[in-house]
């Protein structure tokens, strides 16, 4: 019959580890609740100095106290699992709750749950996890044995990911730039519309956009809401289209991607602001036939719908973008020029900045002369990638070694 060990008696196990982790989370949330909110973060070179000092302190502490009970507990499996569980809990909260700054004063904002990565509980758990990982990794590194290199590589990789990700958050810059055709732009802005002068200039030479054809839809006359009694609720327009939309039979007799109205009809027109239009015929469930023109309009053209009855109208939706891109020229302080085409999810890197195609003036649509770019600088990112690569190499080796051991 096994005898249950009293709690808080060495060696500490899972119970003590989870109590400590819960206590750290509680203290972190209390600090977040009572202390005033600050936006200050460590930036280069202070974060680098602090990081090096922290690492040196860990190494010295390891060699001075590696034979003590506290070091044994800090480098043990129970505390590691408890801390990883606590960190996983915080990450789950991050996935559930929107991580955006807010001027509200509710409980979520007071506990920092809307900005988890800069909150006290997240910081405290990560610092203790760094201590634990460092002691575990140092214990396997000194003295070094070749058979342990996979374990050492993966654990140091995880330590580098957490270390570089935490310290580098202050140097991360994620800004937006509004660039206009044939104009050079130097200024960017953050989410609070605070302006920053960039160390590079961007000129928009051309903004290109391809759109899908607009769609047919039926809306309620009183509310303007989409009527979705049956699926599909919207159908893409094509010339000669015959379809059933809700209870009506629809035929598209004419369709123009760009047009203008003259008299009682629309004509194809290649003009600035020309809008899509279609001549349609609608047959009701009672076999009543209606015919007319519909258009989604544009920034300088009104929209037009076909009233089906007192309740519903047939409308054309605004075309959705299929692909949009910006042809730009970058100017750097050293006098160099670089031409590039920016597309969504295809960034271009210039002088350490990654420039992404983000959006455009959706009110102008295909006639937009403004492109909205996102400019990102993260000097610590290569070290995070290095840590991830080390984790992958170590994990693959340990998996291969484990299979070899099983076969033996």
XYZ file of N, CA and C in Angstrom, residues 170-379:
630
model
N 9.346 44.520 -28.404
C 9.490 45.976 -28.353
C 10.060 46.571 -29.632
N 10.807 45.777 -30.389
C 11.405 46.269 -31.637
C 10.523 46.004 -32.852
N 9.423 45.262 -32.650
C 8.524 44.975 -33.764
C 7.761 46.234 -34.156
N 7.781 46.564 -35.420
C 7.031 47.694 -35.946
C 6.075 47.183 -37.024
N 4.786 47.398 -36.799
C 3.762 47.010 -37.774
C 2.920 48.255 -38.071
N 3.185 48.863 -39.221
C 2.577 50.137 -39.570
C 1.863 50.035 -40.922
N 1.098 51.076 -41.226
C 0.404 51.138 -42.506
C 0.835 52.389 -43.264
N 0.761 52.286 -44.583
C 1.057 53.430 -45.442
C -0.046 53.561 -46.499
N -0.532 54.785 -46.681
C -1.457 55.078 -47.773
C -0.660 55.735 -48.896
N -0.547 55.045 -50.016
C 0.208 55.587 -51.144
C -0.746 55.843 -52.300
N -0.525 56.979 -52.989
C -1.387 57.394 -54.087
C -0.599 57.361 -55.393
N -1.313 57.120 -56.475
C -0.674 56.993 -57.783
C 0.121 58.245 -58.133
N 1.367 58.000 -58.574
C 2.287 59.050 -59.033
C 2.692 60.022 -57.934
N 2.604 59.568 -56.675
C 3.061 60.375 -55.553
C 4.027 59.565 -54.695
N 5.013 60.249 -54.123
C 5.989 59.589 -53.249
C 5.558 59.794 -51.799
N 5.533 58.687 -51.054
C 5.076 58.735 -49.666
C 6.191 58.302 -48.721
N 6.349 59.078 -47.640
C 7.372 58.778 -46.628
C 6.772 58.421 -45.281
N 5.523 58.821 -45.051
C 4.935 58.668 -43.725
C 4.082 57.416 -43.618
N 4.139 56.814 -42.433
C 3.291 55.684 -42.093
C 2.552 56.019 -40.808
N 1.643 55.140 -40.395
C 0.877 55.390 -39.175
C 0.534 54.066 -38.501
N 0.312 54.130 -37.177
C -0.038 52.928 -36.422
C -1.549 52.862 -36.236
N -1.999 51.917 -35.395
C -3.436 51.720 -35.211
C -4.101 52.911 -34.535
N -3.306 53.748 -33.849
C -3.844 54.949 -33.206
C -3.694 56.190 -34.082
N -3.341 55.994 -35.373
C -3.151 57.065 -36.353
C -1.960 57.975 -36.022
N -1.052 57.490 -35.179
C 0.167 58.250 -34.902
C 1.110 58.117 -36.093
N 1.662 59.253 -36.538
C 2.486 59.261 -37.749
C 3.947 58.967 -37.449
N 4.600 58.240 -38.367
C 6.026 57.929 -38.287
C 6.644 58.201 -39.660
N 7.848 58.722 -39.638
C 8.559 58.920 -40.899
C 9.404 57.694 -41.188
N 9.222 57.140 -42.363
C 9.896 55.901 -42.731
C 11.312 56.166 -43.243
N 12.228 55.187 -43.054
C 13.582 55.319 -43.600
C 13.655 54.927 -45.076
N 12.502 54.837 -45.729
C 12.446 54.595 -47.169
C 11.172 55.231 -47.702
N 11.188 55.584 -48.981
C 10.031 56.216 -49.609
C 9.442 55.255 -50.644
N 8.124 55.362 -50.846
C 7.429 54.485 -51.781
C 6.596 55.334 -52.738
N 6.738 55.056 -54.022
C 5.933 55.724 -55.043
C 5.036 54.684 -55.713
N 3.736 54.974 -55.753
C 2.790 54.087 -56.417
C 2.692 54.472 -57.891
N 3.148 53.578 -58.748
C 3.106 53.846 -60.185
C 1.760 53.452 -60.788
N 1.186 52.355 -60.283
C -0.105 51.912 -60.815
C -0.750 50.957 -59.823
N -2.066 51.086 -59.670
C -2.825 50.138 -58.846
C -3.720 49.324 -59.774
N -3.601 48.007 -59.701
C -4.319 47.107 -60.604
C -5.283 46.239 -59.804
N -6.482 46.043 -60.351
C -7.455 45.210 -59.669
C -8.278 44.434 -60.693
N -8.471 43.152 -60.434
C -9.372 42.300 -61.204
C -10.532 41.937 -60.296
N -11.745 42.004 -60.838
C -12.932 41.739 -60.026
C -13.739 40.583 -60.605
N -14.424 39.871 -59.709
C -15.420 38.906 -60.149
C -16.637 39.667 -60.675
N -17.430 39.000 -61.484
C -18.687 39.601 -61.890
C -19.571 39.818 -60.660
N -20.398 40.852 -60.666
C -21.322 41.035 -59.538
C -22.338 39.893 -59.476
N -23.114 39.873 -58.414
C -24.075 38.783 -58.208
C -25.493 39.316 -58.131
N -26.432 38.430 -58.464
C -27.849 38.720 -58.286
C -28.240 38.377 -56.854
N -29.091 39.209 -56.258
C -29.577 38.939 -54.910
C -30.951 39.561 -54.754
N -31.722 39.055 -53.809
C -33.037 39.598 -53.490
C -32.989 40.148 -52.077
N -33.442 41.381 -51.913
C -33.408 42.031 -50.604
C -34.810 42.442 -50.197
N -34.975 42.617 -48.883
C -36.248 43.090 -48.349
C -36.340 44.600 -48.546
N -37.448 45.064 -49.069
C -37.613 46.497 -49.351
C -37.550 47.346 -48.090
N -38.133 46.865 -47.010
C -38.246 47.672 -45.800
C -36.920 47.803 -45.068
N -36.170 46.697 -44.973
C -34.935 46.697 -44.181
C -33.676 46.768 -45.028
N -33.770 46.376 -46.308
C -32.581 46.331 -47.149
C -31.720 45.102 -46.899
N -32.199 44.184 -46.052
C -31.421 42.987 -45.730
C -31.577 41.933 -46.815
N -30.546 41.106 -46.954
C -30.552 40.023 -47.930
C -31.614 38.984 -47.557
N -32.419 38.590 -48.523
C -33.450 37.571 -48.310
C -32.820 36.207 -48.572
N -32.813 35.346 -47.556
C -32.108 34.060 -47.643
C -33.004 32.901 -47.262
N -34.208 32.886 -47.805
C -35.124 31.790 -47.483
C -34.615 30.465 -48.035
N -33.949 30.496 -49.184
C -33.417 29.291 -49.810
C -31.970 29.530 -50.214
N -31.251 28.454 -50.449
C -29.872 28.522 -50.926
C -29.825 28.087 -52.378
N -28.994 28.714 -53.222
C -28.108 29.835 -52.890
C -28.878 31.145 -52.807
N -28.351 32.084 -52.039
C -29.010 33.372 -51.890
C -28.463 34.410 -52.868
N -27.318 34.114 -53.509
C -26.735 35.004 -54.515
C -26.164 34.162 -55.653
N -26.302 34.658 -56.869
C -25.811 33.943 -58.054
C -25.033 34.917 -58.925
N -23.839 34.505 -59.371
C -22.998 35.379 -60.184
C -23.643 35.640 -61.541
N -23.559 36.908 -61.966
C -24.220 37.322 -63.203
C -23.357 36.990 -64.411
N -24.001 36.469 -65.443
C -23.389 36.253 -66.753
C -24.444 36.548 -67.808
N -24.005 37.000 -68.970
C -24.959 37.257 -70.035
C -25.605 35.952 -70.475
N -26.958 35.964 -70.590
C -27.687 34.762 -70.979
C -27.987 33.833 -69.826
N -27.700 34.251 -68.604
C -27.930 33.397 -67.433
C -29.417 33.134 -67.226
N -29.787 31.868 -66.992
C -31.118 31.463 -66.554
C -30.957 30.764 -65.211
N -31.684 31.241 -64.197
C -31.532 30.624 -62.870
C -32.802 30.825 -62.062
N -32.909 30.024 -61.000
C -33.969 30.171 -60.006
C -33.366 30.816 -58.777
N -33.888 31.963 -58.390
C -33.397 32.674 -57.216
C -34.568 32.862 -56.259
N -34.492 32.179 -55.116
C -35.608 32.102 -54.179
C -36.818 31.562 -54.943
N -37.922 32.306 -55.034
C -39.123 31.792 -55.717
C -39.288 32.347 -57.125
N -38.283 33.115 -57.594
C -38.391 33.763 -58.903
C -37.472 33.091 -59.919
N -37.939 33.097 -61.171
C -37.099 32.635 -62.280
C -36.493 33.876 -62.926
N -35.150 33.892 -62.997
C -34.428 35.072 -63.463
C -33.705 34.758 -64.761
N -33.789 35.697 -65.711
C -33.025 35.601 -66.954
C -32.275 36.909 -67.160
N -30.961 36.800 -67.443
C -30.132 37.966 -67.732
C -30.052 38.116 -69.245
N -30.690 39.172 -69.765
C -30.743 39.369 -71.213
C -29.525 40.127 -71.733
N -29.055 41.118 -70.973
C -27.862 41.876 -71.354
C -27.035 42.138 -70.106
N -25.719 42.192 -70.279
C -24.842 42.455 -69.133
C -23.601 43.201 -69.605
N -23.293 44.315 -68.923
C -22.107 45.110 -69.217
C -21.286 45.259 -67.940
N -19.983 44.984 -68.052
C -19.089 45.137 -66.899
C -18.900 46.610 -66.573
N -18.871 47.467 -67.587
C -18.750 48.914 -67.396
C -19.759 49.589 -68.301
N -20.622 50.437 -67.734
C -21.694 51.009 -68.528
C -22.142 52.337 -67.939
N -22.976 53.031 -68.690
C -23.603 54.262 -68.241
C -25.020 54.329 -68.757
N -25.887 54.994 -68.005
C -27.292 55.058 -68.400
C -27.534 56.248 -69.317
N -28.312 56.007 -70.370
C -28.745 57.062 -71.285
C -30.190 56.780 -71.660
N -31.076 57.655 -71.243
C -32.497 57.421 -71.501
C -33.033 56.309 -70.632
N -33.690 55.336 -71.274
C -34.332 54.254 -70.523
C -33.498 52.985 -70.484
N -32.231 53.063 -70.837
C -31.402 51.861 -70.834
C -29.940 52.205 -70.556
N -29.112 51.145 -70.384
C -27.673 51.284 -70.164
C -26.932 50.905 -71.439
N -25.781 51.553 -71.635
C -24.914 51.249 -72.778
C -23.502 50.964 -72.265
N -22.819 50.092 -72.997
C -21.435 49.813 -72.640
C -20.622 51.094 -72.743
N -19.802 51.347 -71.708
C -19.100 52.625 -71.625
C -17.772 52.435 -70.912
N -16.691 52.874 -71.544
C -15.360 52.826 -70.917
C -15.042 54.211 -70.379
N -15.680 54.576 -69.279
C -15.522 55.903 -68.709
C -15.153 55.774 -67.237
N -14.520 56.822 -66.704
C -14.128 56.808 -65.300
C -15.388 56.797 -64.426
N -15.544 55.737 -63.644
C -16.724 55.592 -62.789
C -17.820 54.756 -63.402
N -17.627 54.264 -64.649
C -18.634 53.409 -65.270
C -18.879 52.173 -64.400
N -20.159 51.779 -64.273
C -20.538 50.713 -63.343
C -21.141 49.531 -64.092
N -21.105 48.341 -63.502
C -21.773 47.185 -64.107
C -23.289 47.393 -64.151
N -23.922 46.828 -65.167
C -25.380 46.901 -65.290
C -25.865 45.683 -66.056
N -27.122 45.311 -65.795
C -27.697 44.149 -66.471
C -29.189 44.368 -66.704
N -29.652 43.934 -67.870
C -31.087 43.920 -68.140
C -31.604 42.532 -67.787
N -32.579 42.483 -66.898
C -33.046 41.195 -66.372
C -34.547 41.060 -66.558
N -34.956 39.801 -66.573
C -36.379 39.461 -66.590
C -36.650 38.536 -65.422
N -37.699 38.843 -64.654
C -38.031 38.042 -63.475
C -39.463 37.551 -63.595
N -39.650 36.247 -63.367
C -40.988 35.641 -63.393
C -41.335 35.207 -61.981
N -42.435 35.705 -61.463
C -42.845 35.423 -60.089
C -43.480 34.044 -59.983
N -43.699 33.556 -58.757
C -44.391 32.266 -58.592
C -45.803 32.275 -59.189
N -46.397 33.449 -59.328
C -47.735 33.561 -59.933
C -47.659 33.779 -61.445
N -46.439 33.618 -62.020
C -46.188 33.756 -63.457
C -46.341 35.195 -63.951
N -46.188 36.159 -63.054
C -46.132 37.556 -63.477
C -44.716 37.861 -63.941
N -44.583 38.552 -65.072
C -43.275 38.838 -65.649
C -42.920 40.306 -65.457
N -41.706 40.522 -64.919
C -41.172 41.874 -64.747
C -39.869 41.988 -65.511
N -39.604 43.175 -66.019
C -38.375 43.371 -66.805
C -37.815 44.756 -66.493
N -36.486 44.854 -66.408
C -35.875 46.149 -66.151
C -34.370 46.036 -66.007
N -33.746 47.190 -65.754
C -32.292 47.254 -65.600
C -31.939 47.345 -64.122
N -30.844 46.693 -63.768
C -30.304 46.801 -62.410
C -28.816 47.132 -62.504
N -28.320 47.850 -61.504
C -26.904 48.219 -61.470
C -26.482 48.400 -60.019
N -25.244 48.021 -59.730
C -24.712 48.209 -58.375
C -24.204 49.635 -58.171
N -24.089 50.413 -59.262
C -23.598 51.776 -59.159
C -22.101 51.826 -58.874
N -21.615 53.035 -58.695
C -20.206 53.243 -58.358
C -20.120 54.522 -57.533
N -18.901 55.021 -57.327
C -18.732 56.206 -56.497
C -19.407 57.444 -57.103
N -19.635 57.447 -58.429
C -20.296 58.591 -59.054
C -21.502 58.191 -59.908
N -21.970 56.945 -59.752
C -23.157 56.466 -60.445
C -24.111 55.869 -59.411
N -25.425 56.168 -59.504
C -26.381 55.604 -58.535
C -26.647 54.131 -58.815
N -27.009 53.403 -57.764
C -27.396 52.010 -57.973
C -28.857 51.971 -58.418
N -29.251 50.868 -59.016
C -30.624 50.727 -59.500
C -31.065 49.290 -59.265
N -32.289 49.124 -58.775
C -32.821 47.792 -58.489
C -34.148 47.602 -59.217
N -34.618 46.360 -59.267
C -35.901 46.017 -59.882
C -36.852 45.576 -58.779
N -37.926 46.358 -58.568
C -38.892 46.024 -57.519
C -39.758 44.861 -57.973
N -39.694 43.758 -57.213
C -40.450 42.556 -57.573
C -41.884 42.624 -57.061
N -42.049 43.119 -55.849
C -43.376 43.318 -55.256
C -43.216 44.278 -54.076
N -44.212 44.367 -53.241
C -44.144 45.290 -52.107
C -43.113 44.876 -51.070
N -42.710 43.601 -51.095
C -41.788 43.093 -50.080
C -40.339 43.021 -50.548
N -40.120 42.668 -51.811
C -38.773 42.331 -52.254
C -38.390 43.078 -53.533
N -37.048 43.222 -53.685
C -36.478 43.801 -54.910
C -35.276 42.973 -55.339
N -35.046 42.953 -56.645
C -33.884 42.276 -57.207
C -32.758 43.295 -57.344
N -31.568 42.963 -56.828
C -30.450 43.909 -56.855
C -29.197 43.234 -57.400
N -28.227 44.070 -57.728
C -26.901 43.619 -58.152
C -25.922 43.983 -57.034
N -25.156 43.028 -56.579
C -24.189 43.290 -55.512
C -22.941 43.978 -56.067
N -22.186 44.598 -55.187
C -20.919 45.220 -55.570
C -19.919 44.121 -55.928
N -19.188 44.231 -57.043
C -18.222 43.181 -57.413
C -17.164 42.970 -56.339
N -16.816 41.718 -56.111
C -15.777 41.376 -55.146
C -14.420 41.308 -55.852
N -13.358 41.741 -55.183
C -12.034 41.706 -55.835
C -11.533 40.272 -56.012
N -11.029 39.981 -57.176
C -10.429 38.681 -57.452
C -8.933 38.715 -57.149
N -8.309 39.818 -57.512
C -6.866 39.989 -57.310
C -6.565 41.480 -57.424
N -5.740 41.985 -56.510
C -5.313 43.373 -56.649
C -3.844 43.488 -56.277
N -3.168 44.428 -56.908
C -1.731 44.568 -56.728
C -1.316 46.010 -56.959
N -0.116 46.321 -56.498
C 0.436 47.669 -56.639
C 1.800 47.596 -57.311
N 1.974 48.367 -58.355
C 3.281 48.504 -59.007
C 3.948 49.721 -58.362
N 5.050 49.492 -57.650
C 5.658 50.563 -56.849
C 7.150 50.684 -57.141
N 7.699 51.807 -56.688
C 9.145 52.037 -56.705
C 9.575 52.413 -55.299
N 10.615 51.739 -54.781
C 11.154 52.038 -53.459
C 12.389 52.920 -53.611
N 12.487 53.939 -52.760
C 13.653 54.822 -52.727
C 14.295 54.696 -51.344
N 15.573 54.318 -51.294
C 16.283 54.137 -50.029
C 17.240 55.302 -49.772
N 17.646 55.509 -48.509
C 18.515 56.648 -48.184
C 19.845 56.663 -48.925
N 20.316 55.500 -49.385
C 21.591 55.456 -50.093
C 21.450 55.803 -51.577
N 20.240 56.238 -51.972
C 20.037 56.680 -53.344
C 19.627 55.596 -54.320
N 19.392 54.376 -53.846
C 19.020 53.281 -54.731
C 17.514 53.262 -54.963
N 17.128 52.752 -56.142
C 15.724 52.579 -56.490
C 15.465 51.099 -56.755
N 14.284 50.647 -56.382
C 13.921 49.253 -56.615
C 12.452 49.190 -57.031
N 12.194 48.646 -58.222
C 10.824 48.466 -58.706
C 10.307 47.100 -58.272
N 9.028 47.043 -57.918
C 8.450 45.778 -57.475
C 6.937 45.826 -57.660
N 6.328 44.657 -57.673
C 4.870 44.527 -57.705
C 4.422 43.837 -56.424
N 3.606 44.515 -55.660
C 3.131 43.985 -54.386
C 1.779 43.313 -54.578
N 1.652 42.095 -54.065
C 0.394 41.368 -54.084
C 0.091 40.867 -52.681
N -1.155 40.497 -52.449
C -1.553 39.979 -51.146
C -0.773 38.695 -50.851
N -0.189 38.617 -49.665
C 0.603 37.463 -49.206
C 1.891 37.249 -50.009
N 2.305 38.282 -50.748
C 3.576 38.206 -51.466
C 4.373 39.467 -51.163
N 4.949 39.548 -49.936
C 5.643 40.774 -49.537
C 6.989 40.933 -50.239
N 7.482 42.153 -50.214
C 8.818 42.486 -50.731
C 9.626 43.052 -49.573
N 10.887 42.614 -49.441
C 11.748 43.072 -48.351
C 12.722 44.123 -48.868
N 12.741 45.282 -48.199
C 13.626 46.388 -48.563
C 14.243 46.949 -47.288
N 15.565 46.885 -47.188
C 16.296 47.436 -46.034
C 15.743 46.954 -44.694
N 15.431 45.671 -44.609
C 14.952 45.105 -43.355
C 13.463 45.266 -43.106
N 12.753 45.963 -44.003
C 11.308 46.145 -43.877
C 10.592 45.213 -44.858
N 9.543 44.551 -44.384
C 8.695 43.755 -45.257
C 7.465 44.582 -45.603
N 7.200 44.732 -46.898
C 6.076 45.550 -47.349
C 5.032 44.622 -47.956
N 3.805 44.697 -47.411
C 2.703 43.843 -47.839
C 1.628 44.681 -48.535
N 0.965 44.088 -49.516
C -0.252 44.679 -50.079
C -1.397 44.349 -49.125
N -2.040 45.383 -48.590
C -3.060 45.162 -47.569
C -4.465 45.430 -48.086
N -4.707 46.606 -48.646
C -6.060 46.954 -49.059
C -6.013 48.109 -50.062
N -7.167 48.739 -50.255
C -7.279 49.862 -51.186
C -8.535 50.645 -50.805
N -8.847 51.682 -51.548
C -10.040 52.479 -51.275
C -11.252 51.735 -51.837
N -11.957 50.993 -50.957
C -13.051 50.147 -51.448
C -14.261 50.959 -51.900
N -14.351 52.235 -51.487
C -15.449 53.068 -51.977
C -15.273 53.395 -53.456
N -14.016 53.528 -53.874
C -13.723 53.798 -55.283
C -13.683 52.505 -56.097
N -13.451 51.361 -55.421
C -13.435 50.078 -56.111
C -12.344 49.999 -57.155
N -12.726 49.586 -58.365
C -11.750 49.400 -59.443
C -11.108 50.708 -59.878
N -11.687 51.845 -59.459
C -11.141 53.145 -59.844
C -10.286 53.750 -58.736
N -9.943 52.950 -57.751
C -9.128 53.446 -56.639
C -7.744 53.861 -57.130
N -7.305 55.043 -56.679
C -5.933 55.473 -56.957
C -5.094 55.443 -55.683
N -5.653 54.791 -54.651
C -4.950 54.658 -53.374
C -4.734 53.189 -53.055
N -3.521 52.871 -52.636
C -3.188 51.521 -52.188
C -2.758 51.594 -50.726
N -3.294 50.694 -49.919
C -2.957 50.651 -48.499
C -1.960 49.510 -48.289
N -0.774 49.871 -47.820
C 0.289 48.892 -47.610
C 0.531 48.697 -46.120
N 1.041 47.528 -45.776
C 1.488 47.273 -44.403
C 3.001 47.108 -44.427
N 3.694 47.851 -43.559
C 5.155 47.767 -43.488
C 5.531 47.197 -42.120
N 6.337 46.150 -42.139
C 6.660 45.422 -40.905
C 8.170 45.275 -40.783
N 8.669 45.562 -39.588
C 10.082 45.346 -39.302
C 10.203 44.565 -37.998
N 10.837 43.399 -38.071
C 11.021 42.553 -36.896
C 12.456 42.021 -36.910
N 13.410 42.764 -36.327
C 14.819 42.354 -36.398
C 15.123 41.069 -35.644
